[in-house]
PDB file of C-alpha atoms in Angstrom:
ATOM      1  CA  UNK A  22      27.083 -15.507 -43.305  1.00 56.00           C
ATOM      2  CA  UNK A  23      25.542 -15.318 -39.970  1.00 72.00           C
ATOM      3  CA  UNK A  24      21.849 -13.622 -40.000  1.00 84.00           C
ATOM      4  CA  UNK A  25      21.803 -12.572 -36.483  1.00 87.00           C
ATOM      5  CA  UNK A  26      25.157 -10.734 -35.552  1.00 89.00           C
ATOM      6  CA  UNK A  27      24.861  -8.906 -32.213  1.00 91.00           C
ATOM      7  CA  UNK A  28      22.284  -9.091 -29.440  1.00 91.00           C
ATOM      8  CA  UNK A  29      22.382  -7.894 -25.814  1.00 93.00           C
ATOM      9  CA  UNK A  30      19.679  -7.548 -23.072  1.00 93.00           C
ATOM     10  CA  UNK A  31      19.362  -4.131 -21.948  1.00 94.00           C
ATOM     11  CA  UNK A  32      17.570  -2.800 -18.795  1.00 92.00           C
ATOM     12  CA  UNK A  33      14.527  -0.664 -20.018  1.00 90.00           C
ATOM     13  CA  UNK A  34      14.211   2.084 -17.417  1.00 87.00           C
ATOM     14  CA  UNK A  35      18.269   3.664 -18.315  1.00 88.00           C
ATOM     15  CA  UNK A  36      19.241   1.323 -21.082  1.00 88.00           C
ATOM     16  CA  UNK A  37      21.937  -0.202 -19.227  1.00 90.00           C
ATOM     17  CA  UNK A  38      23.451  -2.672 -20.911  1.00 91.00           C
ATOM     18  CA  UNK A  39      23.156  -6.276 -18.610  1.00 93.00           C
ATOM     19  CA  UNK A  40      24.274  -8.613 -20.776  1.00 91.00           C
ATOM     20  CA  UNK A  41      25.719  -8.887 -24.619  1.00 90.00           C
ATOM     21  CA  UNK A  42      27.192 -11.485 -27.179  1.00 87.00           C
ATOM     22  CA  UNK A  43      30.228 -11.755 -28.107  1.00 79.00           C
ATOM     23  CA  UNK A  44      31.569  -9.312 -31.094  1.00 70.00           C
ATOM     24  CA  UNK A  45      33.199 -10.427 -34.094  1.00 70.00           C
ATOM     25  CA  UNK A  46      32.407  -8.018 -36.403  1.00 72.00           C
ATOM     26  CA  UNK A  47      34.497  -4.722 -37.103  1.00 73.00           C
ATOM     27  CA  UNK A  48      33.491  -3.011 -40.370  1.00 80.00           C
ATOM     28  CA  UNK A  49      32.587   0.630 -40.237  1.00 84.00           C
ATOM     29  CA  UNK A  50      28.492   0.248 -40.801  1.00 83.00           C
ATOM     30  CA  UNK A  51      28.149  -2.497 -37.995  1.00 85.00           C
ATOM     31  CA  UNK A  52      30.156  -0.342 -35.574  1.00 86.00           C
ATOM     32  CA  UNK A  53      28.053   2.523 -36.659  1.00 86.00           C
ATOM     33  CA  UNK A  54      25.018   0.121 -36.271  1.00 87.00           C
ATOM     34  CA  UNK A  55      26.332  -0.744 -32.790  1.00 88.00           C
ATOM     35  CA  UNK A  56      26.446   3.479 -31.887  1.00 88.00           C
ATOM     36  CA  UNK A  57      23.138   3.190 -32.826  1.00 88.00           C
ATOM     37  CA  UNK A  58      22.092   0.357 -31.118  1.00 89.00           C
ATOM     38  CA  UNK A  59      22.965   1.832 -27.932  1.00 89.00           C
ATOM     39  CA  UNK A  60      21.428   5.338 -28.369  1.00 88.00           C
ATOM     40  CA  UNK A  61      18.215   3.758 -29.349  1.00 88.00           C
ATOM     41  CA  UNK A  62      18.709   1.650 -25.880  1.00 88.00           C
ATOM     42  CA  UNK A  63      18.425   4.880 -24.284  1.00 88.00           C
ATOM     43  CA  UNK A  64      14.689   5.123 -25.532  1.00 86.00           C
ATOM     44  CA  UNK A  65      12.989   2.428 -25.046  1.00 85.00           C
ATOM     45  CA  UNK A  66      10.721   2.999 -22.862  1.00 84.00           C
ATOM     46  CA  UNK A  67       8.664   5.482 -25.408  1.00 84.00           C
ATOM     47  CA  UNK A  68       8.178   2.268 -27.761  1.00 83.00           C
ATOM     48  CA  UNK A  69       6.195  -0.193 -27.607  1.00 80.00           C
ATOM     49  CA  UNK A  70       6.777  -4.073 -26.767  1.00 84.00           C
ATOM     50  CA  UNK A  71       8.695  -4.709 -30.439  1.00 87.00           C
ATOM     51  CA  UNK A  72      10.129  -2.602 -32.563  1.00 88.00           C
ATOM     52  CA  UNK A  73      12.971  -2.464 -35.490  1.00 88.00           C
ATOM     53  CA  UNK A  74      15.255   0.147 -36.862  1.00 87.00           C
ATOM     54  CA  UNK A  75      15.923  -0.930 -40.763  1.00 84.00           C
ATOM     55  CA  UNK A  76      19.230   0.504 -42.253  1.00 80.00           C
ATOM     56  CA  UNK A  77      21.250  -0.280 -45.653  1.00 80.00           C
ATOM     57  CA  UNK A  78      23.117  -3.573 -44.690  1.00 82.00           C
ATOM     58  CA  UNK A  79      21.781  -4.498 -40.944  1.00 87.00           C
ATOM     59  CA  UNK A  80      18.535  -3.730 -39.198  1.00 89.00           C
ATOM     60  CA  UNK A  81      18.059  -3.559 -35.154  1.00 91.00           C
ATOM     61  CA  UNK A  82      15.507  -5.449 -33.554  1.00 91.00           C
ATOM     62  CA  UNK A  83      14.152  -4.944 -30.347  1.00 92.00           C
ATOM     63  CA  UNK A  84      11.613  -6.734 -27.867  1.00 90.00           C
ATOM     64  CA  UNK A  85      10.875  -5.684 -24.066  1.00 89.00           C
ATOM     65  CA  UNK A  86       8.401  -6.519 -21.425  1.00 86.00           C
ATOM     66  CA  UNK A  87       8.143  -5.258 -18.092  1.00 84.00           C
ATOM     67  CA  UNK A  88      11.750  -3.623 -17.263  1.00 88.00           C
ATOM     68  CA  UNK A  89      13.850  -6.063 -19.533  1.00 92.00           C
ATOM     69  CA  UNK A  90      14.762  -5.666 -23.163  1.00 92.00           C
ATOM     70  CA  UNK A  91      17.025  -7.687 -25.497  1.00 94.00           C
ATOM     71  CA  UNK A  92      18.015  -6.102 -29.235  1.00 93.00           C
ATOM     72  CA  UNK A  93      19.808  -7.511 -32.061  1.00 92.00           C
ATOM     73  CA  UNK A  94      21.884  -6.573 -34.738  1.00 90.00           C
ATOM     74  CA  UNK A  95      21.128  -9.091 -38.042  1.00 90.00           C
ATOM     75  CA  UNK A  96      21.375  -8.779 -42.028  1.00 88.00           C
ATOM     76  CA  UNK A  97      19.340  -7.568 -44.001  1.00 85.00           C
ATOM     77  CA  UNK A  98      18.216 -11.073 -45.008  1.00 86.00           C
ATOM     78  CA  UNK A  99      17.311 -12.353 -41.307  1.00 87.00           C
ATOM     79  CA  UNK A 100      13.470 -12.594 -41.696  1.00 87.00           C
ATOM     80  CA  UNK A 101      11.666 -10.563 -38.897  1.00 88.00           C
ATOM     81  CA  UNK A 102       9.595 -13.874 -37.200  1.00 88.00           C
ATOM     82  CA  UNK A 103      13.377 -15.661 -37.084  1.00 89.00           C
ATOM     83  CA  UNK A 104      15.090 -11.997 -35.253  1.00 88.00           C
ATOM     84  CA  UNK A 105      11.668 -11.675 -33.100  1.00 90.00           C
ATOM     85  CA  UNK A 106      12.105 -15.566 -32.145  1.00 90.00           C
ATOM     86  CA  UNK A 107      15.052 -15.330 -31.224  1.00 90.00           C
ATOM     87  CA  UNK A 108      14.933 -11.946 -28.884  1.00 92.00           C
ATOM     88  CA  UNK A 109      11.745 -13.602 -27.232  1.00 91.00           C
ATOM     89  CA  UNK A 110      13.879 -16.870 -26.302  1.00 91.00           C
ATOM     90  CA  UNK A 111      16.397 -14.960 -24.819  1.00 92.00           C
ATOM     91  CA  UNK A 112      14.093 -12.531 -22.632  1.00 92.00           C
ATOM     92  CA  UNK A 113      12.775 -15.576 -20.970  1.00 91.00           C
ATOM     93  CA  UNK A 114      16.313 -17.544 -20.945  1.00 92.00           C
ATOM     94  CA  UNK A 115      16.948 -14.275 -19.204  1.00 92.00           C
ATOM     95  CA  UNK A 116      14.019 -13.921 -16.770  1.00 90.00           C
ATOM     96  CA  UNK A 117      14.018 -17.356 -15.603  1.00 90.00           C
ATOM     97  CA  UNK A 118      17.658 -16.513 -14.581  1.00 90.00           C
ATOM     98  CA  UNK A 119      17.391 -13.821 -12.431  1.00 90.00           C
ATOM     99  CA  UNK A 120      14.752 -11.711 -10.578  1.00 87.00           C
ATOM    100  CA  UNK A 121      13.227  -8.449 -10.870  1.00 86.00           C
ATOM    101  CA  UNK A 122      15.554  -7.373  -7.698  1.00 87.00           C
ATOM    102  CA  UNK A 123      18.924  -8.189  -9.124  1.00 87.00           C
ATOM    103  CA  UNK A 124      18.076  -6.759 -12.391  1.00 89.00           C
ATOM    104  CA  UNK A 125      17.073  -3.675 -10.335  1.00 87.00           C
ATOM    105  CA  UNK A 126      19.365  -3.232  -8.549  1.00 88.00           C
ATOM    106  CA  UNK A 127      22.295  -3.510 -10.908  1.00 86.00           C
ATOM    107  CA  UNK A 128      24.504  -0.417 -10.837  1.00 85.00           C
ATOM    108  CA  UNK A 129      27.173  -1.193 -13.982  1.00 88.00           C
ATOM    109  CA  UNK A 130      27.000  -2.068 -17.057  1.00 88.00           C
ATOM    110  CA  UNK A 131      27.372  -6.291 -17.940  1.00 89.00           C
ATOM    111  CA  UNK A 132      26.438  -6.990 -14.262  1.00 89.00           C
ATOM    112  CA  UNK A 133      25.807 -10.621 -15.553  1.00 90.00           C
ATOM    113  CA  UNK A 134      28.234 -11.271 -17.452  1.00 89.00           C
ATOM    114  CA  UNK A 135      28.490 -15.174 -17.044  1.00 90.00           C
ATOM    115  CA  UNK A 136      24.725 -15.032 -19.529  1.00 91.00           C
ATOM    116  CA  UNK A 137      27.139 -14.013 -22.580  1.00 90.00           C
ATOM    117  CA  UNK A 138      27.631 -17.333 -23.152  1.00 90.00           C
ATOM    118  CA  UNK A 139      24.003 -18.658 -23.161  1.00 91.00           C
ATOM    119  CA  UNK A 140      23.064 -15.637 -25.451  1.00 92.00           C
ATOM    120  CA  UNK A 141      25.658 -17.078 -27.481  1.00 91.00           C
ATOM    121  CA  UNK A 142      24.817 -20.475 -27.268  1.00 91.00           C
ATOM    122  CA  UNK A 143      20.714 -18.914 -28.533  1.00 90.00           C
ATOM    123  CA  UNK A 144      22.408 -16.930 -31.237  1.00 90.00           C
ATOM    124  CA  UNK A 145      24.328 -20.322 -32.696  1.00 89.00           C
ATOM    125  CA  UNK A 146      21.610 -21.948 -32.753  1.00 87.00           C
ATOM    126  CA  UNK A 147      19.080 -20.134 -34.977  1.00 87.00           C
ATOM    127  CA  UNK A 148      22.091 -18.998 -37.213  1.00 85.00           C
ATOM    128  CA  UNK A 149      22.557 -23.025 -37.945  1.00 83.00           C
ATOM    129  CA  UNK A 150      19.150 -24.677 -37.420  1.00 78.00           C
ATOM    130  CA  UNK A 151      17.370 -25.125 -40.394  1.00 67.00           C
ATOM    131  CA  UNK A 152      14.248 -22.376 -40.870  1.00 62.00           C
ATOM    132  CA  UNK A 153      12.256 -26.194 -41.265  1.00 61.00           C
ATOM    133  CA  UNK A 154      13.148 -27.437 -37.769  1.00 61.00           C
ATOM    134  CA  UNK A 155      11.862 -23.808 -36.223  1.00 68.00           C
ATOM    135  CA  UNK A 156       8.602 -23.390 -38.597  1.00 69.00           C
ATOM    136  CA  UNK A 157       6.374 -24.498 -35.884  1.00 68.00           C
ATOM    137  CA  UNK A 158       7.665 -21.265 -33.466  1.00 69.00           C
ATOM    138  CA  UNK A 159       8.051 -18.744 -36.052  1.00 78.00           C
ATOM    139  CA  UNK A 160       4.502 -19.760 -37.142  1.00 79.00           C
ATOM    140  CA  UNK A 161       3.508 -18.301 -33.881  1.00 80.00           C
ATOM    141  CA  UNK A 162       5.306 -15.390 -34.066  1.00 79.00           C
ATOM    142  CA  UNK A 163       4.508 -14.499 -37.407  1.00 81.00           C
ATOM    143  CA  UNK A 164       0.886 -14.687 -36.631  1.00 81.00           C
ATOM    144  CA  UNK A 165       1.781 -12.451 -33.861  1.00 81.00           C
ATOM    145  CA  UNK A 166       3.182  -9.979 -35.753  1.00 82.00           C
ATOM    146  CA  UNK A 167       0.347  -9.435 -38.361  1.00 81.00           C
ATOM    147  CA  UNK A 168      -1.454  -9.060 -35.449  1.00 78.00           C
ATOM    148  CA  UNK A 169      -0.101  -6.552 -33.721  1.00 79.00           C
ATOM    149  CA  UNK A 170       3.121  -5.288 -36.358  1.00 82.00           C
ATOM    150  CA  UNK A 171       6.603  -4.044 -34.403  1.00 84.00           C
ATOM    151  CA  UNK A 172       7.227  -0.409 -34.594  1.00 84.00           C
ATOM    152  CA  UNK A 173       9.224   0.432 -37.604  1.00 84.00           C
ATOM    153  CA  UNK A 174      12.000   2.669 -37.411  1.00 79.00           C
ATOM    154  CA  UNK A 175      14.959   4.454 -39.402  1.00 69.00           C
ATOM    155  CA  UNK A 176      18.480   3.723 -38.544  1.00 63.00           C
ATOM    156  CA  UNK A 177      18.535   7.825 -38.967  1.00 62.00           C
ATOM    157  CA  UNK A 178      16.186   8.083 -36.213  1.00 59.00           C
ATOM    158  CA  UNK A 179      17.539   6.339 -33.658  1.00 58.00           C
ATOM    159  CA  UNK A 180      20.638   8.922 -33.616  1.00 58.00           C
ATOM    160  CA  UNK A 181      20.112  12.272 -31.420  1.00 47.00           C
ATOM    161  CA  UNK A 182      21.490  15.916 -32.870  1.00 36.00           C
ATOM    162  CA  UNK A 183      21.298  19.011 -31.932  1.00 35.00           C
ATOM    163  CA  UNK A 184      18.935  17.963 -29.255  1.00 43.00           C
ATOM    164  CA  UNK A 185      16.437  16.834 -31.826  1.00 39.00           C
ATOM    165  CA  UNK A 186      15.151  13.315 -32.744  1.00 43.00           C
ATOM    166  CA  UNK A 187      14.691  13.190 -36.788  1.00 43.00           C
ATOM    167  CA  UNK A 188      15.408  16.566 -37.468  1.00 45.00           C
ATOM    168  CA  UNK A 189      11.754  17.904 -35.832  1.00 42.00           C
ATOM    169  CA  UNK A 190      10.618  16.278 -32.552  1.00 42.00           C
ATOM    170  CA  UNK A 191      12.543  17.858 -29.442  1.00 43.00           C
ATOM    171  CA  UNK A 192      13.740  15.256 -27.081  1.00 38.00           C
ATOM    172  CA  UNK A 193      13.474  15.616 -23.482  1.00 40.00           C
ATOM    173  CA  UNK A 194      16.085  14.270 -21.550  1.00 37.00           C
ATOM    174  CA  UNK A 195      15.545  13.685 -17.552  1.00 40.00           C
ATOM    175  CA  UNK A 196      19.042  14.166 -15.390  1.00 39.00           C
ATOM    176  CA  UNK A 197      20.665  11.464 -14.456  1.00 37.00           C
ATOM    177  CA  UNK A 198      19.910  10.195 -11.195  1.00 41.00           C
ATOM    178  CA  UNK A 199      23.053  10.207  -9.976  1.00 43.00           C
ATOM    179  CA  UNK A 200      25.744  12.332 -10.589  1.00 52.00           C
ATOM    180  CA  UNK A 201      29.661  11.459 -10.540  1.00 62.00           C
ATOM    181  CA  UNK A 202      31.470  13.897  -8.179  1.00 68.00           C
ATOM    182  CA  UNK A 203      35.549  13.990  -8.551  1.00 78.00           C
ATOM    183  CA  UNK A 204      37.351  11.732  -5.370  1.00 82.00           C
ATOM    184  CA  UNK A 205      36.647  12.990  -1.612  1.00 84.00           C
ATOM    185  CA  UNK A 206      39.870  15.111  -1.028  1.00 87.00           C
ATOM    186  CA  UNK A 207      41.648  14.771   2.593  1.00 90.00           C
ATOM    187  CA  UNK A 208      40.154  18.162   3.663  1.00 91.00           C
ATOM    188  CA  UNK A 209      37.224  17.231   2.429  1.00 88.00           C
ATOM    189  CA  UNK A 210      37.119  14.264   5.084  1.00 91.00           C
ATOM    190  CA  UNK A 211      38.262  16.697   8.117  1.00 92.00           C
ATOM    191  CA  UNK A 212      35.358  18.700   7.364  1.00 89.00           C
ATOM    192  CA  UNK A 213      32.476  16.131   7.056  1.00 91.00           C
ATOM    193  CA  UNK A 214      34.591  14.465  10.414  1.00 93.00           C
ATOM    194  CA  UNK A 215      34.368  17.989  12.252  1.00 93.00           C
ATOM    195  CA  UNK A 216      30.753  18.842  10.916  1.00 91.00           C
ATOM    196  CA  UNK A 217      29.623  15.395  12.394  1.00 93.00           C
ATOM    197  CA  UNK A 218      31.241  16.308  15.437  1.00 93.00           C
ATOM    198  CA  UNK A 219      29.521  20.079  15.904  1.00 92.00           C
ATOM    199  CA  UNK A 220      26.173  18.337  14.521  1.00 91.00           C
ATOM    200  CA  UNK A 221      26.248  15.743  17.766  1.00 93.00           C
ATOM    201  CA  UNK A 222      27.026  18.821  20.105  1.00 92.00           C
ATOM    202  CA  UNK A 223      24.077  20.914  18.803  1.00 90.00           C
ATOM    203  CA  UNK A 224      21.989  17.693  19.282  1.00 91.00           C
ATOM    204  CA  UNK A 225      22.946  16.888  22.447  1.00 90.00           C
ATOM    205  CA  UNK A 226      22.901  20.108  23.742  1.00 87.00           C
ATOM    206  CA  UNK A 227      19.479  20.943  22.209  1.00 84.00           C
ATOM    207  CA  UNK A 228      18.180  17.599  23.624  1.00 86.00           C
ATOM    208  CA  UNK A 229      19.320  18.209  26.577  1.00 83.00           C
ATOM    209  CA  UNK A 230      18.218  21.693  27.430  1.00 80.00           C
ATOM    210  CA  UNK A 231      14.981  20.342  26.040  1.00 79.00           C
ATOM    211  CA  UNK A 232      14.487  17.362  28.799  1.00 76.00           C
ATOM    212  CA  UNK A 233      15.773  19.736  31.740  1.00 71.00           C
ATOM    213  CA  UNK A 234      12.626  22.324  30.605  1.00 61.00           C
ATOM    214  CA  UNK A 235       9.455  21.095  31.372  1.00 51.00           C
ATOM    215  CA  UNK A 236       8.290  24.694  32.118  1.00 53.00           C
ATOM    216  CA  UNK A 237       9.843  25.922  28.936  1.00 52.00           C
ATOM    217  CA  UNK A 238       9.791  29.480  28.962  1.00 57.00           C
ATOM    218  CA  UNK A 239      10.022  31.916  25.597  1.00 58.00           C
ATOM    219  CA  UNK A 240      13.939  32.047  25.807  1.00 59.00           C
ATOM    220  CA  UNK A 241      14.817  28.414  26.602  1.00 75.00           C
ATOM    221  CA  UNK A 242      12.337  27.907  22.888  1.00 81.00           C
ATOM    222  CA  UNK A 243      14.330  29.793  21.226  1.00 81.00           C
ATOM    223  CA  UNK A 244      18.021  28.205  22.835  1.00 82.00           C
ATOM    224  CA  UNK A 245      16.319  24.865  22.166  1.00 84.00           C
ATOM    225  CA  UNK A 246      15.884  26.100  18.323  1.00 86.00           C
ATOM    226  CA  UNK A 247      19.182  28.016  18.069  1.00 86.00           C
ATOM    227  CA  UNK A 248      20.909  24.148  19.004  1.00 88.00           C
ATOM    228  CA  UNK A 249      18.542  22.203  16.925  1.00 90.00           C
ATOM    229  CA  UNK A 250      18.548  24.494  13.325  1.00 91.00           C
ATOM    230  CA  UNK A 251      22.396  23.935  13.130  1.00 92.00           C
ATOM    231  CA  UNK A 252      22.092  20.940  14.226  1.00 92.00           C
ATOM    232  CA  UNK A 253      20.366  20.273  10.666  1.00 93.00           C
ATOM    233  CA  UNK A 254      21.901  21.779   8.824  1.00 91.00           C
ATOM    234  CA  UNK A 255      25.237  20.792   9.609  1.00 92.00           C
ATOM    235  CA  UNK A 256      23.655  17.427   8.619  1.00 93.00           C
ATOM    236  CA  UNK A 257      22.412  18.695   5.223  1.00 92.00           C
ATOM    237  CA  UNK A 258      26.323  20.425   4.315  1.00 90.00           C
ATOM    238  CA  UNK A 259      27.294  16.754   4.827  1.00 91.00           C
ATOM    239  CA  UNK A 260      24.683  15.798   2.435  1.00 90.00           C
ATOM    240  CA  UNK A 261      25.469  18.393   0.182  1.00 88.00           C
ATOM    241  CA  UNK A 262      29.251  17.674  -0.056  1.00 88.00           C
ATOM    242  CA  UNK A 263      28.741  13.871  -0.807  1.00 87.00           C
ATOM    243  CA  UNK A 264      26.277  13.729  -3.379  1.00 84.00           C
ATOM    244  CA  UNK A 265      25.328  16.616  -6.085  1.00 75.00           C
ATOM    245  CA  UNK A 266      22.238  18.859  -5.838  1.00 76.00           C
ATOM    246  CA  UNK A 267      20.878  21.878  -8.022  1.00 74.00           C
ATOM    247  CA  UNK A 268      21.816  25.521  -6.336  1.00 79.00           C
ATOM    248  CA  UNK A 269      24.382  24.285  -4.161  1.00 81.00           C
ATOM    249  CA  UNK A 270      25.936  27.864  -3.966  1.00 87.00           C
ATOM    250  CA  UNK A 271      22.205  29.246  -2.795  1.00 89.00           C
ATOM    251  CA  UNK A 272      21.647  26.347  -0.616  1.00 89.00           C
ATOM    252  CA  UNK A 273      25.106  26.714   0.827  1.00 90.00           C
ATOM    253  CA  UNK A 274      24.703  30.458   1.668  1.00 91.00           C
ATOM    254  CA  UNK A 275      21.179  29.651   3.700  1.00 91.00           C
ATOM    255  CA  UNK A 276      22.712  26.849   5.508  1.00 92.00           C
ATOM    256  CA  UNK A 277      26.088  28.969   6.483  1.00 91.00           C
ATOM    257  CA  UNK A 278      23.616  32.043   7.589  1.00 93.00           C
ATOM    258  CA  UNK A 279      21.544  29.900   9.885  1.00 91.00           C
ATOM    259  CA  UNK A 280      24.456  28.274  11.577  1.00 92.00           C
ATOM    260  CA  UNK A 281      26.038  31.676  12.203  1.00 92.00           C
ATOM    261  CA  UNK A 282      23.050  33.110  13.348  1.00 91.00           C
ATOM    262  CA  UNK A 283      22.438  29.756  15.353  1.00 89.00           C
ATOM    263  CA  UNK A 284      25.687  30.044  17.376  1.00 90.00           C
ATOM    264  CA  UNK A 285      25.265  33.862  17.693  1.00 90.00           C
ATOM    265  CA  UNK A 286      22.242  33.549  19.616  1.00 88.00           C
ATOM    266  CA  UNK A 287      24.126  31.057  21.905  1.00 86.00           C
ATOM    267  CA  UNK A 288      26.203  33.788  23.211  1.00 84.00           C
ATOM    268  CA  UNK A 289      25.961  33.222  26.832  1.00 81.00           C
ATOM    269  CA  UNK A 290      25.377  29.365  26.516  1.00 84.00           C
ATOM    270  CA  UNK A 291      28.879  29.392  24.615  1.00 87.00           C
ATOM    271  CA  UNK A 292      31.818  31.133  24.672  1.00 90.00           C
ATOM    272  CA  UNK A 293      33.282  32.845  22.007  1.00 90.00           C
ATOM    273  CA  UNK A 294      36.172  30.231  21.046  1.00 92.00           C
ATOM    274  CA  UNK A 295      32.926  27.797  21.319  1.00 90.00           C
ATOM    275  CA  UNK A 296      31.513  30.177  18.345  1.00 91.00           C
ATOM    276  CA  UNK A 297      34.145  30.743  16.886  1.00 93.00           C
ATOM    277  CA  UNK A 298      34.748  26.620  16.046  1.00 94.00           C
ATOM    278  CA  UNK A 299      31.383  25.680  14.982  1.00 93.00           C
ATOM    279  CA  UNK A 300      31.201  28.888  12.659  1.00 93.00           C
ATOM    280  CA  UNK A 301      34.884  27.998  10.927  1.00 93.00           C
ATOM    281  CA  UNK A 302      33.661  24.339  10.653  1.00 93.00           C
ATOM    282  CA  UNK A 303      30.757  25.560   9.278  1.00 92.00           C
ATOM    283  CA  UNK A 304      32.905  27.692   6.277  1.00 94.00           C
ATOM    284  CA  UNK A 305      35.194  24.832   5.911  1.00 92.00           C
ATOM    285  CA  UNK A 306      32.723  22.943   4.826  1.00 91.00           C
ATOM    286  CA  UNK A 307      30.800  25.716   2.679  1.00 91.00           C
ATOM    287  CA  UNK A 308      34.098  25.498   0.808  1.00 92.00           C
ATOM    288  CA  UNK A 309      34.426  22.439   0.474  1.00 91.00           C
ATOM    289  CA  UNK A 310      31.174  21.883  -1.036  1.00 89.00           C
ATOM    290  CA  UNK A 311      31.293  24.527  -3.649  1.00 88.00           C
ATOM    291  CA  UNK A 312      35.078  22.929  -4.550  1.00 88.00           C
ATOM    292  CA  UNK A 313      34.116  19.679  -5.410  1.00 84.00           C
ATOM    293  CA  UNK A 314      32.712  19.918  -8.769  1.00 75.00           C
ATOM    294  CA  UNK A 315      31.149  17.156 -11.096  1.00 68.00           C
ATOM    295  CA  UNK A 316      33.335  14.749 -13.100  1.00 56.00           C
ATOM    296  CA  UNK A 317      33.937  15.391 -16.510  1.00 48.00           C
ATOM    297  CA  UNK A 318      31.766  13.026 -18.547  1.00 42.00           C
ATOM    298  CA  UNK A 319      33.805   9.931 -19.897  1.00 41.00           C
ATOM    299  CA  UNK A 320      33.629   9.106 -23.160  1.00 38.00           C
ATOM    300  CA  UNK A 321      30.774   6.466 -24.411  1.00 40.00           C
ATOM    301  CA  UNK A 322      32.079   3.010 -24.410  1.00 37.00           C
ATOM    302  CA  UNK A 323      30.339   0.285 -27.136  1.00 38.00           C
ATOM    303  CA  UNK A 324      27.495  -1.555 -25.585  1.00 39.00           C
TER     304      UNK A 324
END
């Protein structure tokens, strides 16, 4: 039987998964193993460099430097120099590949997909080379490791319940960067289109009026303002309909008052079907931001 099973390189900052092996195994405790395999990828960033996770049948090594990490999944009977070997090889297989910029700038999971086949190709190799033809490397690392010993883990706490790690310290997970929204709608295009449209007007007007008063008295200030404030935050309710933030509804309600009270202040500049417009574009789009909600979170897929 195989010693080393599984092994992926994961990116250390978010865990996400950039490359993996190919799977072959499909008992219950190694897909279990793989679950937690891929919560503990989640985490690495509070371990140190190397680190393993022993359970009853399989035990999950880890090694990472700077913002790239590869794991494994091996026996029981894989000694730690041969699993710590191996990860090492394929972190610099993997860095001499690509550059800190791709691997930063990779948005889904198995972005490079076409090094599978070398971490393959690594994985054959120290499951069928003889421990005598590799003494001379996992010399090294075994020296290494009495020097400064991996981490030593629990499969049991690697896994995450009840918001607790182990049963007693609280984790603290940070929000996602990026939040999934559901699919632009049709109205929802109309209204960014027509907020766009009354944004350039207040602009252009506000510039204008601006150039044309180089004796700017106290009123033409405040006409300037009155065509520059919704001006911004027309700009913003874009902003805010595209991509999630915290207190929409608040934020919404403070952007809808100061365009109303924007274009009120215009009366005399504008006429009333002029107000009228920019202050229905402006609750079209108030709508439509506190309609679009966040996706439902998708289940977990195996790393």
């Amino acid at each position: 039987m195989s010693m080393i099973l599984f092994a992926c390189v994961v990116r250390v900052r978010d865990g996400l998964p950039l490359s993996a092996s190919t799977d072959f195994y499909h008992t219950q405790d190694f897909l279990e193993c793989r679950r937690r395999l891929k919560t503990l990828a989640l985490r690495l960033a509070q371990y140190p460099g190397r680190g393993s996770a022993e359970g009853r049948d399989f035990n999950i090594h880890f090694s990472s430097l700077r913002d790239v990490a590869c794991m494994a999944i091996c026996s029981r009977q894989c000694p730690v120099a041969m699993a710590f070997s191996f990860l090492e090889t394929v972190w610099w297989e993997f860095t001499a590949s690509y550059d800190t910029t791709c691997i930063g700038l990779a948005s889904r999971p198995y972005a490079f997909l076409e090094f599978d086949s070398i971490i393959q190709n690594v994985k054959w190799h120290f499951n069928h080379v003889s421990s005598i033809q590799m003494e001379s490397s996992l010399e090294k690392i075994q020296e290494e490791l009495e020097f400064q010993p991996p981490v030593v883990l629990t499969l049991e706490d690697t896994d995450v319940a009840n918001g607790l790690m182990n049963g007693h310290t609280q984790i603290h997970l940070e929000p996602a960067p990026n939040f999934r929204m559901e699919p632009v709608t049709a109205l929802g295009v109309l209204s960014l289109i027509l907020n766009i449209m009354c944004a350039a007007l207040n602009l252009i007007r506000g510039i204008h009026l601006a150039e044309h008063s180089l004796q700017v008295v106290h009123e033409e200030i405040g006409n300037i303002l009155a065509f520059l404030i919704p001006f911004v935050a027309c700009i913003f309710q874009c902003y805010l309909y595209l991509f999630y933030s915290p207190a929409r509804t608040m934020k919404v309600v403070f952007l809808l008052l100061f365009i109303c009270l924007g274009n009120m202040y215009l009366h005399g500049l504008r006429n009333v079907w002029q107000i009228l417009f920019h202050i229905a574009v402006a609750f079209l789009s108030s709508y439509q931001i506190l309609t679009r909600q966040l996706q439902e979170k998708q289940s977990d897929c195996g790393v």
